[in-house]
Amino acid sequence: MLAEIFTHCVDRTTPLNVDAGEWVISRVCRKWREMAIACPHLWAHFVFPGPSPKNARRRLERFLKKNARSQLERILETKLQRARNTALFIRFRNQGSRSDGILGMLFAFSPQWKEIAFDDKHDVFRFLKHGRRATFPQLRKLELDGPEPLLDEDDSNESTRFDTIASLPALRDVSMNLHRQSFPPQLLPWSQARRCVLRNPKLSDVLAIISLLPLAASASIMDVEPGRSPPTPTESRIGALELYSSVLGHIDFLDVLRAPFLKKLVLSRAYSVNKTFQIAQFLGRSGCTLEHLRIEYGSDSSILGILTLPRMKGVVRLDLYSTTCLRYLLEALGKVDSSLAPSLRTLVWRKRSDFDEALDVMGLLRHRNPSVRSFPFGRWEWEFPESGYGSDGGLDLVILEEGIYERLCLSLSTNGPVAIFEIEENTSRLSGMLEMGPVACCTSWY
């Protein structure tokens, strides 16, 4: 039990130094020291700090004064010994050439790496280069990020001779910030990745990489640089596609993409009023059966165009962001030929809004499915179907304030339909509401 408590007392994001939690615990008394040293998981996380853009020189000088290279390497050596054969989690934060000796020591333990993150292209290049000589049988998550491109033109040309695929048999999660520079797809085993996150990629790289992803994989694409020439038609077996953008548009790769196995589509700040037709064409061309749609914008009527697409007939879960989205949902449900309502089981509503609109939604759903009953709460009367969550006719209406953990709220819906909504009274009423049975109401946490 004490060992379990220790694991919760260690901050896995704390930079490598003798004041970190695992070192403090080991200095309390002899018993605690013995227990801490006997827990390899306490010593399995390595964070190597680097300068930040703000006060960079001051932070770097303070770090170097407190942890000289020799001392840092001694700390690293001790932690590696105490971690023994357990899986290692490693993060480099913009180290540059300062990490040469450290990275060399860690490569000797490459069979134990489980997660690795690099924020500097110098470290990325060394990792890719050494990948052909080291083995990473446990490495499941790889994150390559930083304030500048991962590979410059010379590095990219040389990296084509590397062979890292064979040394990464367990890799499942890849996240990269490409800074609109080319990255040779053959460097990583995309065909075995279950999750892929690409930030600022070139259009050609997006199409090349997602075409290699396996069946039902998830791809998150952020800020794609449009190509200069027409892209080649591409087919992908991905099951989830998330589109993010700080600039509206730049999702033109959908014009040539076909994803017949797509089940989940997320549109987050990557959509504009003239893109509805593009989304419709993409879904129609893919011939997919969409089950989960999430929309994280809500300022224009194009949402209605999305909600009324024929491909919405299979949507089981609808995740909305704002009051505006809900209004267009009401309009979509009100249409005689609406294909959205019959299959809908879960509605996640992420913004504070007028409860009258939520009641209108429930009213329309009741009109389409008469098997509902009333559940009074205060001055509101919530309508719920008789059947349970996820079964025919059952709807789970979930209303979330921004910042509330969705997983916690949805866990309450396993025994029946649940409405999770906000009230401004004291949250001590929560326990009483949860005793009301399978149909429960829950306050938000403030």
Coordinates of C-alpha atoms in Angstrom, one line a residue:
M1 CA 0.0 0.0 0.0
L2 CA 2.8 2.4 0.8
A3 CA 4.4 1.7 -2.5
E4 CA 1.1 2.5 -4.3
I5 CA 0.9 5.8 -2.3
F6 CA 4.5 6.6 -3.4
T7 CA 3.5 6.3 -7.1
H8 CA 0.9 9.0 -6.6
C9 CA 3.4 11.4 -4.8
V10 CA 5.8 11.5 -7.8
D11 CA 5.2 14.2 -10.4
R12 CA 6.1 12.6 -13.7
T13 CA 6.6 16.0 -15.3
T14 CA 9.2 17.2 -12.9
P15 CA 12.7 17.7 -14.5
L16 CA 15.5 15.4 -13.6
N17 CA 17.0 16.6 -10.3
V18 CA 17.6 15.5 -6.7
D19 CA 14.6 17.5 -5.5
A20 CA 12.1 15.4 -7.4
G21 CA 9.5 13.4 -5.5
E22 CA 11.2 10.0 -5.7
W23 CA 14.4 11.5 -4.2
V24 CA 12.6 13.3 -1.4
I25 CA 10.7 10.1 -0.5
S26 CA 13.9 8.1 -0.4
R27 CA 15.5 10.6 2.2
V28 CA 12.7 10.5 4.8
C29 CA 13.8 7.5 6.7
R30 CA 15.5 4.1 6.2
K31 CA 12.2 2.2 5.8
W32 CA 10.9 4.6 3.2
R33 CA 14.3 4.6 1.4
E34 CA 14.2 0.8 1.2
M35 CA 10.7 0.9 0.0
A36 CA 11.3 3.6 -2.6
I37 CA 14.4 1.9 -4.0
A38 CA 12.5 -1.4 -4.3
C39 CA 9.8 0.3 -6.5
P40 CA 11.3 0.5 -10.0
H41 CA 8.2 2.4 -11.3
L42 CA 9.1 5.4 -9.1
W43 CA 12.3 5.9 -11.1
A44 CA 11.0 5.2 -14.6
H45 CA 10.2 8.7 -15.7
F46 CA 12.9 11.0 -17.1
V47 CA 12.3 14.7 -18.1
F48 CA 15.3 16.7 -19.3
P49 CA 14.4 20.4 -19.2
G50 CA 15.5 23.0 -21.7
P51 CA 15.2 26.8 -22.0
S52 CA 11.8 28.3 -22.8
P53 CA 11.4 31.4 -25.1
K54 CA 10.6 33.4 -22.0
N55 CA 13.6 34.2 -19.8
A56 CA 15.4 31.5 -21.6
R57 CA 19.0 32.5 -20.7
R58 CA 18.1 33.0 -17.0
R59 CA 16.4 29.6 -16.7
L60 CA 19.2 27.9 -18.5
E61 CA 21.9 29.4 -16.3
R62 CA 19.9 28.5 -13.2
F63 CA 19.5 24.9 -14.3
L64 CA 23.2 24.5 -15.2
K65 CA 24.3 26.0 -11.9
K66 CA 22.1 23.6 -10.0
N67 CA 22.7 20.5 -12.1
A68 CA 26.2 20.4 -13.7
R69 CA 26.6 17.9 -16.5
S70 CA 28.6 15.5 -14.3
Q71 CA 25.9 15.6 -11.5
L72 CA 23.1 15.2 -14.0
E73 CA 24.7 12.2 -15.5
R74 CA 25.2 10.7 -12.0
I75 CA 21.5 11.3 -11.2
L76 CA 20.6 9.7 -14.5
E77 CA 22.8 6.6 -13.9
T78 CA 21.3 6.1 -10.4
K79 CA 17.7 6.4 -11.7
L80 CA 18.4 3.9 -14.5
Q81 CA 19.9 1.4 -12.0
R82 CA 16.8 1.8 -9.7
A83 CA 14.4 1.5 -12.6
R84 CA 15.9 -1.9 -13.3
N85 CA 14.0 -3.7 -16.1
T86 CA 10.8 -1.6 -16.0
A87 CA 9.5 0.4 -19.0
L88 CA 11.0 3.9 -19.3
F89 CA 9.2 7.1 -20.1
I90 CA 11.5 9.8 -21.5
R91 CA 11.1 13.4 -22.6
F92 CA 13.7 15.9 -23.9
R93 CA 12.7 19.5 -23.9
N94 CA 14.7 21.5 -26.4
Q95 CA 18.0 20.2 -25.3
G96 CA 20.0 20.5 -28.5
S97 CA 23.7 19.5 -28.4
R98 CA 23.6 19.5 -24.6
S99 CA 21.8 16.1 -24.7
D100 CA 24.6 14.2 -26.6
G101 CA 26.1 12.4 -23.5
I102 CA 22.7 11.9 -21.9
L103 CA 21.1 10.4 -25.0
G104 CA 24.1 8.2 -25.5
M105 CA 23.6 6.7 -22.0
L106 CA 19.9 6.2 -22.6
F107 CA 20.5 4.4 -25.9
A108 CA 22.1 1.6 -23.9
F109 CA 18.6 1.0 -22.3
S110 CA 16.6 1.3 -25.5
P111 CA 15.0 -2.1 -25.1
Q112 CA 13.2 -0.6 -22.0
W113 CA 11.9 2.6 -23.7
K114 CA 8.1 2.8 -23.7
E115 CA 7.4 6.4 -24.5
I116 CA 9.9 9.0 -25.9
A117 CA 9.4 12.7 -26.8
F118 CA 11.9 15.0 -28.5
D119 CA 11.5 18.8 -28.8
D120 CA 14.7 19.5 -30.7
K121 CA 15.6 18.4 -34.3
H122 CA 19.2 17.6 -33.2
D123 CA 17.8 14.8 -30.9
V124 CA 15.3 13.7 -33.5
F125 CA 18.0 13.2 -36.1
R126 CA 20.2 11.3 -33.6
F127 CA 17.2 9.1 -32.7
L128 CA 16.4 8.3 -36.4
K129 CA 20.1 7.7 -37.1
H130 CA 20.7 5.4 -34.2
G131 CA 17.4 3.5 -34.8
R132 CA 19.2 1.2 -37.2
R133 CA 21.7 0.2 -34.6
A134 CA 19.4 0.0 -31.5
T135 CA 16.3 -1.9 -30.8
F136 CA 13.1 -0.5 -29.2
P137 CA 10.9 -3.6 -28.6
Q138 CA 8.6 -1.8 -26.1
L139 CA 8.4 1.6 -27.6
R140 CA 4.7 2.4 -28.1
K141 CA 4.5 6.2 -28.2
L142 CA 6.8 8.5 -30.1
E143 CA 6.4 12.3 -30.0
L144 CA 8.5 14.6 -32.2
D145 CA 7.8 18.2 -31.6
G146 CA 9.7 21.5 -31.2
P147 CA 9.9 25.1 -32.3
E148 CA 11.6 24.4 -35.7
P149 CA 11.4 21.7 -38.4
L150 CA 12.4 18.2 -37.5
L151 CA 14.7 17.7 -40.5
D152 CA 16.2 20.3 -42.7
E153 CA 16.9 19.5 -46.4
D154 CA 20.3 17.9 -45.8
D155 CA 19.0 15.8 -42.9
S156 CA 15.9 14.7 -44.9
N157 CA 18.1 13.5 -47.8
E158 CA 20.4 11.6 -45.4
S159 CA 17.6 10.1 -43.4
T160 CA 16.3 8.3 -46.4
R161 CA 19.1 5.8 -45.8
F162 CA 18.0 5.1 -42.3
D163 CA 16.1 1.9 -41.4
T164 CA 14.2 2.5 -38.2
I165 CA 11.0 0.5 -39.1
A166 CA 12.5 -2.8 -38.1
S167 CA 13.6 -1.6 -34.7
L168 CA 10.1 -0.3 -33.7
P169 CA 7.9 -3.4 -33.7
A170 CA 5.6 -2.1 -30.9
L171 CA 5.0 1.5 -32.0
R172 CA 1.3 2.4 -31.9
D173 CA 1.1 6.2 -31.2
V174 CA 3.0 8.8 -33.3
S175 CA 2.7 12.6 -32.9
M176 CA 4.8 15.0 -35.0
N177 CA 5.0 18.8 -35.7
L178 CA 6.4 19.0 -39.2
H179 CA 6.5 22.8 -39.6
R180 CA 5.4 22.4 -43.2
Q181 CA 8.7 20.6 -44.0
S182 CA 8.7 17.2 -45.8
F183 CA 9.2 14.1 -43.7
P184 CA 10.0 10.8 -45.4
P185 CA 7.1 8.4 -44.6
Q186 CA 9.3 5.4 -44.9
L187 CA 11.2 6.3 -41.7
L188 CA 8.4 5.1 -39.4
P189 CA 6.2 2.0 -39.4
W190 CA 2.9 3.8 -40.1
S191 CA 1.2 0.5 -41.0
Q192 CA 1.1 -0.5 -37.3
A193 CA 0.2 2.8 -35.7
R194 CA -3.2 3.0 -34.1
R195 CA -3.0 6.8 -33.5
C196 CA -1.4 9.5 -35.6
V197 CA -1.2 13.2 -34.9
L198 CA 0.2 15.5 -37.6
R199 CA 0.7 19.2 -37.0
N200 CA 1.6 21.6 -39.9
P201 CA 2.2 18.9 -42.4
K202 CA 2.5 19.2 -46.2
L203 CA -0.5 18.0 -48.2
S204 CA 1.5 15.3 -49.9
D205 CA 2.8 13.9 -46.5
V206 CA -0.8 13.8 -45.1
L207 CA -2.0 11.7 -48.0
A208 CA 1.1 9.5 -48.0
I209 CA 0.9 8.8 -44.2
I210 CA -2.8 8.2 -43.8
S211 CA -2.8 5.8 -46.7
L212 CA -0.4 3.6 -44.8
L213 CA -2.4 3.6 -41.5
P214 CA -4.1 0.3 -40.6
L215 CA -7.8 -0.5 -40.3
A216 CA -9.7 1.6 -37.7
A217 CA -6.7 3.8 -36.9
S218 CA -7.2 7.4 -35.7
A219 CA -5.7 10.4 -37.5
S220 CA -5.6 13.9 -36.2
I221 CA -4.7 16.5 -38.8
M222 CA -3.8 20.1 -37.9
D223 CA -3.1 23.1 -40.2
V224 CA -2.3 21.4 -43.5
E225 CA -0.3 23.3 -46.0
P226 CA -2.1 23.3 -49.4
G227 CA -0.3 21.6 -52.2
R228 CA 0.9 23.5 -55.4
S229 CA -0.2 20.7 -57.7
P230 CA -3.4 18.6 -57.7
P231 CA -3.0 15.8 -55.2
T232 CA -3.3 12.1 -56.2
P233 CA -6.6 10.3 -55.2
T234 CA -5.9 8.4 -52.0
E235 CA -7.8 5.7 -50.0
S236 CA -7.3 5.2 -46.3
R237 CA -8.6 2.5 -43.9
I238 CA -8.8 4.9 -40.9
G239 CA -11.7 4.7 -38.5
A240 CA -11.5 8.2 -37.0
L241 CA -10.5 11.5 -38.6
E242 CA -10.1 14.7 -36.5
L243 CA -9.6 18.0 -38.4
Y244 CA -8.2 21.0 -36.5
S245 CA -7.0 24.3 -37.8
S246 CA -6.2 27.8 -36.5
V247 CA -7.0 29.1 -40.0
L248 CA -10.4 28.2 -41.5
G249 CA -10.1 26.0 -44.6
H250 CA -7.0 24.1 -45.6
I251 CA -8.8 20.7 -45.6
D252 CA -8.6 20.4 -49.4
F253 CA -7.1 16.9 -49.1
L254 CA -10.7 15.7 -48.4
D255 CA -11.3 16.3 -52.1
V256 CA -9.2 13.4 -53.1
L257 CA -9.5 11.2 -49.9
R258 CA -11.7 8.1 -49.6
A259 CA -12.2 6.6 -46.2
P260 CA -14.8 3.7 -46.5
F261 CA -14.2 2.5 -42.9
L262 CA -14.6 5.9 -41.2
K263 CA -16.8 5.8 -38.1
K264 CA -15.8 9.1 -36.3
L265 CA -15.4 12.6 -37.7
V266 CA -14.4 15.6 -35.6
L267 CA -14.6 19.2 -37.0
S268 CA -12.8 21.7 -34.8
R269 CA -12.1 25.2 -36.1
A270 CA -11.3 23.6 -39.4
Y271 CA -14.5 24.4 -41.1
S272 CA -16.1 27.4 -42.9
V273 CA -19.5 28.2 -44.4
N274 CA -18.5 27.1 -47.9
K275 CA -17.2 23.7 -46.8
T276 CA -20.5 21.8 -46.3
F277 CA -20.5 20.6 -49.9
Q278 CA -16.9 19.4 -49.5
I279 CA -17.7 17.4 -46.4
A280 CA -20.8 15.9 -48.1
Q281 CA -18.7 14.9 -51.1
F282 CA -16.1 13.3 -49.0
L283 CA -18.6 11.3 -47.0
G284 CA -20.5 10.3 -50.1
R285 CA -17.3 9.3 -51.9
S286 CA -16.2 7.3 -48.9
G287 CA -19.5 5.4 -48.6
C288 CA -18.8 5.1 -44.9
T289 CA -21.3 4.6 -42.1
L290 CA -20.6 7.5 -39.7
E291 CA -21.4 6.7 -36.1
H292 CA -19.8 9.6 -34.1
L293 CA -19.9 13.3 -35.2
R294 CA -18.3 16.0 -33.1
I295 CA -18.6 19.7 -34.1
E296 CA -16.5 22.3 -32.2
Y297 CA -17.6 25.4 -33.9
G298 CA -21.0 27.1 -34.1
S299 CA -21.2 30.5 -35.7
D300 CA -22.9 29.8 -39.1
S301 CA -25.8 28.0 -40.7
S302 CA -23.4 25.5 -42.4
I303 CA -23.9 23.3 -39.3
L304 CA -27.4 22.6 -40.5
G305 CA -26.1 21.4 -43.8
I306 CA -23.9 18.9 -42.0
L307 CA -26.6 17.7 -39.7
T308 CA -29.0 17.1 -42.6
L309 CA -26.6 15.1 -44.8
P310 CA -27.9 11.7 -45.8
R311 CA -24.8 10.1 -44.2
M312 CA -26.0 11.3 -40.8
K313 CA -28.6 8.5 -40.6
G314 CA -26.2 6.1 -38.8
V315 CA -24.9 8.6 -36.2
V316 CA -25.2 7.1 -32.8
R317 CA -23.3 9.9 -30.9
L318 CA -23.5 13.6 -31.6
D319 CA -21.1 15.9 -29.8
L320 CA -21.9 19.6 -30.0
Y321 CA -20.0 22.7 -28.6
S322 CA -22.3 25.6 -28.4
T323 CA -25.9 26.9 -28.1
T324 CA -25.8 27.8 -31.8
C325 CA -25.1 24.1 -32.6
L326 CA -28.1 23.1 -30.5
R327 CA -30.4 25.5 -32.4
Y328 CA -29.4 24.0 -35.7
L329 CA -29.9 20.6 -34.2
L330 CA -33.4 21.6 -33.4
E331 CA -34.0 22.7 -36.9
A332 CA -32.5 19.5 -38.3
L333 CA -34.7 17.3 -36.1
G334 CA -37.7 19.4 -37.1
K335 CA -37.4 18.4 -40.7
V336 CA -39.8 15.8 -41.9
D337 CA -37.1 13.9 -43.8
S338 CA -34.5 14.1 -41.1
S339 CA -32.2 11.1 -41.1
L340 CA -30.5 12.0 -37.8
A341 CA -33.0 11.1 -35.0
P342 CA -33.7 7.4 -35.4
S343 CA -30.2 6.2 -34.6
L344 CA -29.1 8.9 -32.1
R345 CA -28.3 7.5 -28.7
T346 CA -25.9 10.0 -27.1
L347 CA -26.0 13.8 -27.3
V348 CA -23.0 15.6 -25.7
W349 CA -23.6 19.3 -25.3
R350 CA -20.5 21.2 -24.2
K351 CA -21.5 24.8 -23.5
R352 CA -23.7 26.5 -21.0
S353 CA -27.1 27.3 -22.6
D354 CA -30.8 27.8 -22.1
F355 CA -32.4 24.7 -20.7
D356 CA -35.6 25.4 -22.6
E357 CA -33.7 24.5 -25.8
A358 CA -32.6 21.2 -24.2
L359 CA -36.3 20.6 -23.4
D360 CA -37.2 21.3 -27.0
V361 CA -34.7 18.8 -28.2
M362 CA -36.1 16.1 -25.9
G363 CA -39.6 17.1 -27.0
L364 CA -38.8 16.5 -30.7
L365 CA -37.1 13.2 -29.9
R366 CA -40.2 12.2 -27.9
H367 CA -42.3 13.1 -30.9
R368 CA -40.2 10.7 -33.1
N369 CA -40.1 8.0 -30.4
P370 CA -43.3 7.9 -28.2
S371 CA -41.7 5.5 -25.7
V372 CA -40.6 8.1 -23.3
R373 CA -41.6 9.1 -19.8
S374 CA -41.3 12.3 -17.7
F375 CA -38.8 12.9 -15.0
P376 CA -39.5 16.0 -13.0
F377 CA -36.7 18.0 -11.4
G378 CA -37.4 21.4 -10.0
R379 CA -39.1 23.6 -12.6
W380 CA -37.8 21.5 -15.5
E381 CA -39.4 18.4 -16.7
W382 CA -36.9 16.1 -18.6
E383 CA -38.1 13.5 -21.0
F384 CA -36.4 10.1 -21.1
P385 CA -37.0 7.0 -23.1
E386 CA -37.9 3.9 -21.2
S387 CA -35.2 1.7 -22.6
G388 CA -31.6 1.8 -21.4
Y389 CA -28.5 3.5 -22.7
G390 CA -27.4 2.3 -26.1
S391 CA -30.4 0.1 -26.8
D392 CA -33.2 0.8 -29.4
G393 CA -35.0 4.0 -28.6
G394 CA -32.7 5.0 -25.7
L395 CA -31.2 8.4 -25.6
D396 CA -28.6 9.7 -23.2
L397 CA -28.6 13.5 -23.1
V398 CA -25.3 14.8 -21.7
I399 CA -24.8 18.5 -21.1
L400 CA -21.3 19.5 -20.2
E401 CA -19.8 22.8 -19.1
E402 CA -16.5 23.4 -20.8
G403 CA -13.8 21.9 -18.8
I404 CA -15.8 19.1 -17.2
Y405 CA -14.4 15.6 -17.7
E406 CA -16.6 13.8 -20.2
R407 CA -15.4 10.3 -19.1
L408 CA -16.6 10.9 -15.5
C409 CA -20.0 12.0 -16.6
L410 CA -20.6 9.3 -19.2
S411 CA -19.6 6.6 -16.6
L412 CA -22.9 7.4 -14.9
S413 CA -24.9 6.3 -17.9
T414 CA -24.2 2.6 -17.8
N415 CA -27.5 1.6 -16.2
G416 CA -29.9 3.8 -18.0
P417 CA -30.3 7.1 -19.8
V418 CA -28.8 10.0 -17.9
A419 CA -29.1 13.8 -18.2
I420 CA -26.0 15.5 -16.8
F421 CA -26.7 19.2 -16.6
E422 CA -25.7 22.4 -14.7
I423 CA -27.4 24.0 -11.8
E424 CA -26.0 26.9 -9.7
E425 CA -27.0 25.5 -6.3
N426 CA -24.6 23.9 -4.0
T427 CA -23.1 20.7 -5.4
S428 CA -23.9 18.9 -2.1
R429 CA -27.2 17.9 -3.8
L430 CA -25.3 15.6 -6.0
S431 CA -25.4 12.6 -3.7
G432 CA -29.1 12.8 -3.2
M433 CA -29.7 12.9 -7.0
L434 CA -27.6 9.9 -7.6
E435 CA -29.9 7.8 -5.3
M436 CA -32.9 8.3 -7.6
G437 CA -32.2 5.2 -9.6
P438 CA -31.1 4.4 -13.2
V439 CA -32.4 7.7 -14.4
A440 CA -30.1 10.2 -12.7
C441 CA -29.4 13.9 -12.8
C442 CA -26.0 15.3 -12.0
T443 CA -24.7 18.8 -11.3
S444 CA -21.5 20.2 -12.9
W445 CA -18.4 20.8 -10.8
Y446 CA -17.5 24.4 -10.1

